[in-house]
CSV table of C-alpha atoms in Angstrom, one decimal:
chain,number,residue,atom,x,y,z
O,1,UNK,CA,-22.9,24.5,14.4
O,2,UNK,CA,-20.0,22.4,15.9
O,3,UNK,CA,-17.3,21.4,13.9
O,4,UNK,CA,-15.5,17.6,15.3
O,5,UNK,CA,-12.4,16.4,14.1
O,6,UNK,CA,-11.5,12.8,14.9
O,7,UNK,CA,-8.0,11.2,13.8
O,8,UNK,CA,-6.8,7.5,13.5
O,9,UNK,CA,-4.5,5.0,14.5
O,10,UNK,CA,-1.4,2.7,13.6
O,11,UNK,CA,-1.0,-0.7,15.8
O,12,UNK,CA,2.7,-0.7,16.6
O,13,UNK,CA,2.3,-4.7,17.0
O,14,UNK,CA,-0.7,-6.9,17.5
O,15,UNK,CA,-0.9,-10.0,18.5
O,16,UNK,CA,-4.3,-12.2,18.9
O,17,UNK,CA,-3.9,-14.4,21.7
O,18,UNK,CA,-6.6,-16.4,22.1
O,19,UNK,CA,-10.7,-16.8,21.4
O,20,UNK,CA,-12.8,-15.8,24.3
O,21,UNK,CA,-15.5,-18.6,24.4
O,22,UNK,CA,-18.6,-15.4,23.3
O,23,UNK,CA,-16.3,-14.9,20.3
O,24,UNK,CA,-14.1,-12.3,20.9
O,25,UNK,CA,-10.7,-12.2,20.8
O,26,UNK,CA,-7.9,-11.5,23.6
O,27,UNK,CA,-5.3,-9.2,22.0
O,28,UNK,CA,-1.8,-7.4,23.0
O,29,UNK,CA,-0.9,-4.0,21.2
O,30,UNK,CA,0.2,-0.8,21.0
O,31,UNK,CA,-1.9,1.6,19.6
O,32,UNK,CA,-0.3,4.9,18.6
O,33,UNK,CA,-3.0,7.5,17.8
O,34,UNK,CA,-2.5,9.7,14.0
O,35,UNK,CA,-4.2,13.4,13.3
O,36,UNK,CA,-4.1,12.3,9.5
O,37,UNK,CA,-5.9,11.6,7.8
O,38,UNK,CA,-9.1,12.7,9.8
O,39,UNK,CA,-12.6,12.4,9.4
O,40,UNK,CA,-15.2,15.8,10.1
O,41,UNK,CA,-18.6,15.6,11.9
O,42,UNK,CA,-20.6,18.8,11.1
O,43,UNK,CA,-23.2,18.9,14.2
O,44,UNK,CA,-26.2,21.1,14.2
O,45,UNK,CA,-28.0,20.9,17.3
O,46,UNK,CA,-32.7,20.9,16.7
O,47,UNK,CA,-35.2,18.4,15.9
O,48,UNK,CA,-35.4,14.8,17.4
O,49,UNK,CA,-33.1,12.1,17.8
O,50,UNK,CA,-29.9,11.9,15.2
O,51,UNK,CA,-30.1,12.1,11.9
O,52,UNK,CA,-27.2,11.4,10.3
O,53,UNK,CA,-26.1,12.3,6.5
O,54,UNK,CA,-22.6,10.9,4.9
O,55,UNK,CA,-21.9,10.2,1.3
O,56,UNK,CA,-19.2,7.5,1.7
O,57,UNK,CA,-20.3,4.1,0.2
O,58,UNK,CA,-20.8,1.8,3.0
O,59,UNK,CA,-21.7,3.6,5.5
O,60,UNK,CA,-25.3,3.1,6.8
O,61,UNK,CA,-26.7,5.8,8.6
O,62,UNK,CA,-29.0,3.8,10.6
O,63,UNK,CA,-26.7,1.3,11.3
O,64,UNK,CA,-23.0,3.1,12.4
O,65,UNK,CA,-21.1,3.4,15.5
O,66,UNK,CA,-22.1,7.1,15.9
O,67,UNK,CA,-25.4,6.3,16.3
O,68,UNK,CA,-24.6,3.9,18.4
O,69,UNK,CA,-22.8,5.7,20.5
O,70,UNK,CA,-25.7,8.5,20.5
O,71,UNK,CA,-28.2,5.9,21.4
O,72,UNK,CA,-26.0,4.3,24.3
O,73,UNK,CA,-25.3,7.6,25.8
O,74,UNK,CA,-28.7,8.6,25.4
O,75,UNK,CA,-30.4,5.0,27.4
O,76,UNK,CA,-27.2,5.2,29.8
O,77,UNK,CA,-27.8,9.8,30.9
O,78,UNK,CA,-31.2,10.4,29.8
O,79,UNK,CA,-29.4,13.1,27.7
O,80,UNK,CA,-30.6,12.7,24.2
O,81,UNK,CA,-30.3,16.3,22.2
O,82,UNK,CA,-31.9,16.5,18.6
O,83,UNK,CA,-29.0,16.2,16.7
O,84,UNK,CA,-28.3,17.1,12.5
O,85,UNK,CA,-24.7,15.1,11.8
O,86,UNK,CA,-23.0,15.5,8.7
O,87,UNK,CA,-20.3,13.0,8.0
O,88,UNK,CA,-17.5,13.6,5.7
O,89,UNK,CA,-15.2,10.4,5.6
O,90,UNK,CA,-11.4,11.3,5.5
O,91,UNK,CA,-10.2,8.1,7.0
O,92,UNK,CA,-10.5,5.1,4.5
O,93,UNK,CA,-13.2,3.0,5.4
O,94,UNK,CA,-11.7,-0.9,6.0
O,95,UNK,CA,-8.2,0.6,6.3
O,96,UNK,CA,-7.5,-1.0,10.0
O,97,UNK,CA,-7.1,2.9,11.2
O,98,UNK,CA,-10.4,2.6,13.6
O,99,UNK,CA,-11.4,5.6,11.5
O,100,UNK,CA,-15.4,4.9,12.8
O,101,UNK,CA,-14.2,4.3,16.4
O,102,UNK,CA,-12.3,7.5,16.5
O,103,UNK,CA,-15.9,9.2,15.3
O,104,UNK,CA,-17.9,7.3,18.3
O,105,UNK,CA,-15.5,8.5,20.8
O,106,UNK,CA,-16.3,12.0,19.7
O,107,UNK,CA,-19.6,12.3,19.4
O,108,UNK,CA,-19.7,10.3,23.0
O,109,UNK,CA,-17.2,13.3,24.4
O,110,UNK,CA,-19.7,15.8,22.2
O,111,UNK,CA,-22.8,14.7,24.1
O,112,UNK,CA,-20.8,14.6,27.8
O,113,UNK,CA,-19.6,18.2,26.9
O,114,UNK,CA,-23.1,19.0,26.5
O,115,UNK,CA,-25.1,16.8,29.0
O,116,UNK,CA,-25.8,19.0,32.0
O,117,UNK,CA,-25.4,16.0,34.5
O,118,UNK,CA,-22.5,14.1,32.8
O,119,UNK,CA,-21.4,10.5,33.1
O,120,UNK,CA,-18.2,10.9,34.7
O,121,UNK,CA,-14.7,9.2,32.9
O,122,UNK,CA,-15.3,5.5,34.3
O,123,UNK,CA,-18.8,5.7,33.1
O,124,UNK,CA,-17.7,6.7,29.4
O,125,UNK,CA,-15.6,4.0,29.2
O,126,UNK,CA,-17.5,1.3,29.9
O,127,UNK,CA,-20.1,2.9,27.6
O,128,UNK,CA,-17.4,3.1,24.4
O,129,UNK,CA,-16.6,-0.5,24.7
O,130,UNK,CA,-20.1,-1.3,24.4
O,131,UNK,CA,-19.8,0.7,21.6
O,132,UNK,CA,-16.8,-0.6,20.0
O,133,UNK,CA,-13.4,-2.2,21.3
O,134,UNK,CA,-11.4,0.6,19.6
O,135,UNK,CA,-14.0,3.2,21.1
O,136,UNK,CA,-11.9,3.3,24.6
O,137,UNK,CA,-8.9,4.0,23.0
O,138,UNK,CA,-10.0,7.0,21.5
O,139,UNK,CA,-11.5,8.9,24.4
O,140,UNK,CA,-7.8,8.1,25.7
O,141,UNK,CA,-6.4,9.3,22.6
O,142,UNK,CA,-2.5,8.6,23.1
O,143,UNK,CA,-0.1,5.9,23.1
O,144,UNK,CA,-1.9,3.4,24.7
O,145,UNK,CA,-0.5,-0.7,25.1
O,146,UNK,CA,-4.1,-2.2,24.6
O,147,UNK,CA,-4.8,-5.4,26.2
O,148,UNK,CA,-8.1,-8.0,26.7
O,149,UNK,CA,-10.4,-7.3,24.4
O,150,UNK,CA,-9.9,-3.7,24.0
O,151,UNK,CA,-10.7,-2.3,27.3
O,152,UNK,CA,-7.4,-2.8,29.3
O,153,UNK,CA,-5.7,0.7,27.9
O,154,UNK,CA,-2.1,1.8,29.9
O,155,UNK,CA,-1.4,5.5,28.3
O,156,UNK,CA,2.2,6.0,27.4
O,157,UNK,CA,4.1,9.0,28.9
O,158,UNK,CA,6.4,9.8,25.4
O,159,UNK,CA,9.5,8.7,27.9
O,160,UNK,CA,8.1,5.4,28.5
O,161,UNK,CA,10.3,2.1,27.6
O,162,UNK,CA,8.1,1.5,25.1
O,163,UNK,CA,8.3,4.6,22.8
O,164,UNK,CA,11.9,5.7,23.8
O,165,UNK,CA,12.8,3.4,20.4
O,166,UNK,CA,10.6,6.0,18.4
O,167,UNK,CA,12.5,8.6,19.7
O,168,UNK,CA,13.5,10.4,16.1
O,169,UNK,CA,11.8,8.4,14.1
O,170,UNK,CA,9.8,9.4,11.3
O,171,UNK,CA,6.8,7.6,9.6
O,172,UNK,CA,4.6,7.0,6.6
O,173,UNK,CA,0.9,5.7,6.0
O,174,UNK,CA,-0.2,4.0,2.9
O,175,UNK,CA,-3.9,3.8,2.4
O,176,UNK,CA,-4.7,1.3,-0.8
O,177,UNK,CA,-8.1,1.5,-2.2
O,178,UNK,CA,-8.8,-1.7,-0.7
O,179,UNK,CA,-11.7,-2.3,2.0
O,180,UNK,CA,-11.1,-5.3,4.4
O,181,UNK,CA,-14.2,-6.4,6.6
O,182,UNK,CA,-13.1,-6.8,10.2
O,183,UNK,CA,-15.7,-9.5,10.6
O,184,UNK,CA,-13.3,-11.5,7.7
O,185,UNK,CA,-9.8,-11.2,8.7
O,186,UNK,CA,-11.5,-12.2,12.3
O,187,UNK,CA,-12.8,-15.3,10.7
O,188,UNK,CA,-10.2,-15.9,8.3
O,189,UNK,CA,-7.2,-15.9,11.4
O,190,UNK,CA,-9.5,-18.1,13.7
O,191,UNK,CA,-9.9,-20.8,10.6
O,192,UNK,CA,-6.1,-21.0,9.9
O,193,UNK,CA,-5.3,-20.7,13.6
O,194,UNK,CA,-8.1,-23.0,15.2
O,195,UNK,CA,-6.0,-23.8,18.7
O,196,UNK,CA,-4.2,-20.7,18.9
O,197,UNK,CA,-2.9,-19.3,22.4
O,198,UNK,CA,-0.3,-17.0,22.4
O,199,UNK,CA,2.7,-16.5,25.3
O,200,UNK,CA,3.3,-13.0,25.0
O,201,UNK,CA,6.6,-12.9,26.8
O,202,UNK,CA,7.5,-15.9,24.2
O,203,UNK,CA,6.6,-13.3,21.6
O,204,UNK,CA,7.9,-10.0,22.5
O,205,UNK,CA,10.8,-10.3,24.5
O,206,UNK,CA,14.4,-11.8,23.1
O,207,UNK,CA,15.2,-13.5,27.3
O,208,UNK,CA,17.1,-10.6,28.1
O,209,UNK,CA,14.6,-7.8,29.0
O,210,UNK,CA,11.3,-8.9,30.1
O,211,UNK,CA,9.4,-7.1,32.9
O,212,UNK,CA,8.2,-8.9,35.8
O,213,UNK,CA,5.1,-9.7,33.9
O,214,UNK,CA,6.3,-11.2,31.1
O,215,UNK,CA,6.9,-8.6,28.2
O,216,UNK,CA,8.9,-6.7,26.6
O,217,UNK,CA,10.0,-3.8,27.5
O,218,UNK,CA,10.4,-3.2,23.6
O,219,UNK,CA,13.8,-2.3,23.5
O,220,UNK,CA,15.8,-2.3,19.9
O,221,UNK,CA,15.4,-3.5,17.4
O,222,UNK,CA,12.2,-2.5,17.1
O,223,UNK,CA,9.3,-5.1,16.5
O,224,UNK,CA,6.7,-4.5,14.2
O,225,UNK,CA,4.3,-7.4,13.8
O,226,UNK,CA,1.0,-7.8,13.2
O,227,UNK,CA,-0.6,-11.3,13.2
O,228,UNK,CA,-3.4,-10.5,10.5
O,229,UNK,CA,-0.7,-10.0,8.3
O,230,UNK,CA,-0.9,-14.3,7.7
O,231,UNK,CA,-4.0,-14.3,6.4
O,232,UNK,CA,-4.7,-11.4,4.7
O,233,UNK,CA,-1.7,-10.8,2.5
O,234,UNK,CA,-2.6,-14.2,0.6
O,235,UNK,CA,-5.8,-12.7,-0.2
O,236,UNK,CA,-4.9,-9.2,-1.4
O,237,UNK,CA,-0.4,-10.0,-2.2
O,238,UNK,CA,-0.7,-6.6,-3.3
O,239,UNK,CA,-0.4,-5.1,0.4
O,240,UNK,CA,2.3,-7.7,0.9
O,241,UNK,CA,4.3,-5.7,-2.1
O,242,UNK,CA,3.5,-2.1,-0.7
O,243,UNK,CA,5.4,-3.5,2.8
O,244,UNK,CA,8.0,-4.6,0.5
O,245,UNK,CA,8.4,-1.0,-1.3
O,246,UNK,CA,8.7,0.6,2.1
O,247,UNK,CA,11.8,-1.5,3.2
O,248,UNK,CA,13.5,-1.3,-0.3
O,249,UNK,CA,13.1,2.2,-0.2
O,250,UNK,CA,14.4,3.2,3.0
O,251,UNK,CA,12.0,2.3,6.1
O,252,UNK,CA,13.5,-0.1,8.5
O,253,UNK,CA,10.3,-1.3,9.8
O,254,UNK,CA,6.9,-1.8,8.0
O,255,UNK,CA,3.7,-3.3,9.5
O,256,UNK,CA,-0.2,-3.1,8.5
O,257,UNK,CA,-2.5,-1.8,10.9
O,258,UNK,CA,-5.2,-3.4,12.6
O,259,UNK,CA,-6.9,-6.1,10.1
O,260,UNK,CA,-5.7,-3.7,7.4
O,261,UNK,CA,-5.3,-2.4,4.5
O,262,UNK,CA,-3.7,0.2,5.5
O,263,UNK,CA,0.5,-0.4,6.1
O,264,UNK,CA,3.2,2.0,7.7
O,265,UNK,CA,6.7,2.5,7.3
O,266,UNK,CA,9.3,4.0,10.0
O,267,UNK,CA,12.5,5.7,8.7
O,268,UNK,CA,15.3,7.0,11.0
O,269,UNK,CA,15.9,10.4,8.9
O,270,UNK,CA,12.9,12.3,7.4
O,271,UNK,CA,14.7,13.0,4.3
O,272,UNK,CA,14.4,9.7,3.8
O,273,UNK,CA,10.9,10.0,4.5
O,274,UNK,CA,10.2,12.4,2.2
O,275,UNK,CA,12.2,11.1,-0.5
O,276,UNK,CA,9.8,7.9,-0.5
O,277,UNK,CA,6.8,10.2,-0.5
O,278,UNK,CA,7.8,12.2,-3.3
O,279,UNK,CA,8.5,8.8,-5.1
O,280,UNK,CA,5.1,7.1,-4.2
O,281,UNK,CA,3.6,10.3,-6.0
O,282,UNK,CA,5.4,10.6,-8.8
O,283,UNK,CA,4.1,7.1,-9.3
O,284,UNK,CA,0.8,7.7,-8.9
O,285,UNK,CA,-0.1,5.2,-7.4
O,286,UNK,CA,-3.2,4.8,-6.1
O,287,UNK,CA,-2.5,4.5,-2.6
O,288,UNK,CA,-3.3,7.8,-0.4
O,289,UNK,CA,-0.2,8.5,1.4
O,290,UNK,CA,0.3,10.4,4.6
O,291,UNK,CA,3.4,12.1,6.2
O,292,UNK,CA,6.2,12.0,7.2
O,293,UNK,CA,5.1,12.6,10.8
O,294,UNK,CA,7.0,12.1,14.3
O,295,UNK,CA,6.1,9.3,16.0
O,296,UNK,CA,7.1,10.5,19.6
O,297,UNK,CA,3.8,12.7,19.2
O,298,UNK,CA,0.7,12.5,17.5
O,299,UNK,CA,1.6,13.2,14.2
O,300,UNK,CA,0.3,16.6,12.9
């Protein structure tokens, strides 16, 4: 038996752009990959096909972007081992964290391990955005600015422009038992936003220190945006108070990730951190809450 671990992610900022005309969505972001929370895949090798087993409400075995990702891999190589998953769900499902991308882009680096003619990198990719758009990221699995629709990744080197601000910074991760369909907070920004296009340098940069394409080059102070945030914290104000909480208590920046629920704070001293923490708990609240963890490295 093989034991996989697969982590999340935060989105630094997202912005949506603009509506391709087959319905996705053009988007600018930086993804910065967590190892907490985490799901597990159990994999026991015998039999035919994948049979998948996982106790979280929601998720349909037949229907999942592991067995996607098995079946894609297995039309794309010809490799198609008999495979006996167990699931167990550590990532929230609707949380914005890509928690079910993160476990397609393992099992697709499982069966390449495995496969005794394997794809080859440029092949995997295209496969995990057929997949998923978050899939790509994943097989990456580092800072990443994440542009078209998901498959335009740029890793980060931890001195790059863009994470030098995060240099010492410590964060949080809120995870509300609240689900959000990605399919709704799509629909819901694309009905209050019908001729949307965003400038990206009119967005990120402050005229002083764009690059010669246009964007930032994210120096301080620190932006942490996410354009989801206008539709969805009408519909569930409670998120809207947990970002609150984190700057009254000490964070300097908070944000939701992807189309949410989850939300994140960034504080410059991890006292501070953990004073919030200890606070959230004593409360307890609801929320799951992760950290504090460095966000110069994926957190541990």
């Amino acid at each position: 038996m093989e034991r996989l671990r697969s982590g999340c992610k935060i989105n630094i900022f997202l912005y949506l752009l603009n509506r391709r005309p087959d319905g996705y969505h053009t988007l600018f972001s930086l993804f910065l990959p967590l190892t907490q929370p985490a799901d597990e895949m159990l994999v026991r090798e015998g039999g035919e096909g994948l049979r998948l087993h996982c106790d979280e409400p929601g998720i349909d075995p037949e229907r999942n972007t592991v067995t996607r990702a098995w079946q894609l891999y297995a039309e794309a190589s010809g490799f198609a081992p008999g495979l006996e998953l167990r699931l167990v769900k550590g990532v929230p499902h609707g949380a914005g964290l890509g928690g079910g991308s993160a476990d397609a882009a393992a099992m697709l680096l499982y069966l390449e391990r495995h496969n005794p003619h394997p794809l080859g990198d440029e092949a995997l990719r295209r496969l995990a955005l057929r997949v998923g758009t978050d899939v790509p990221f994943f097989l990456e699995d580092r800072p990443c600015l994440v542009e078209g629709i998901g498959e335009k990744l740029t890793p980060l080197p931890p001195d790059s422009p863009w994470l030098a601000p995060l240099s010492g910074v410590w964060g949080v991760l809120l995870c509300p038992p609240i689900h959000i369909d990605t399919a709704w907070a799509y629909t819901a920004w694309d009905a209050a936003h019908p001729a949307v296009s965003h400038d990206v340098a009119d967005t990120l940069t402050d005229g002083t220190c764009a690059d010669k394409n246009c964007r930032s080059v994210f120096f301080p102070p620190l932006r942490v945006e996410n354009d989801f945030e206008s539709v969805v914290f009408p519909r569930w104000p409670e998120l809207a108070q947990l970002k609150t909480l984190l700057l009254r208590e000490g964070a300097f920046a908070a944000g939701m990730s992807g189309t949410g629920s989850s939300l994140f704070g960034f504080f410059h001293e991890k006292k501070t951190a953990q004073a919030f923490m200890a606070g959230i708990r004593d409360r307890e609240s609801p929320c799951a809450a992760y950290g504090p963890f460095s966000l110069v490295s994926k957190a541990g």
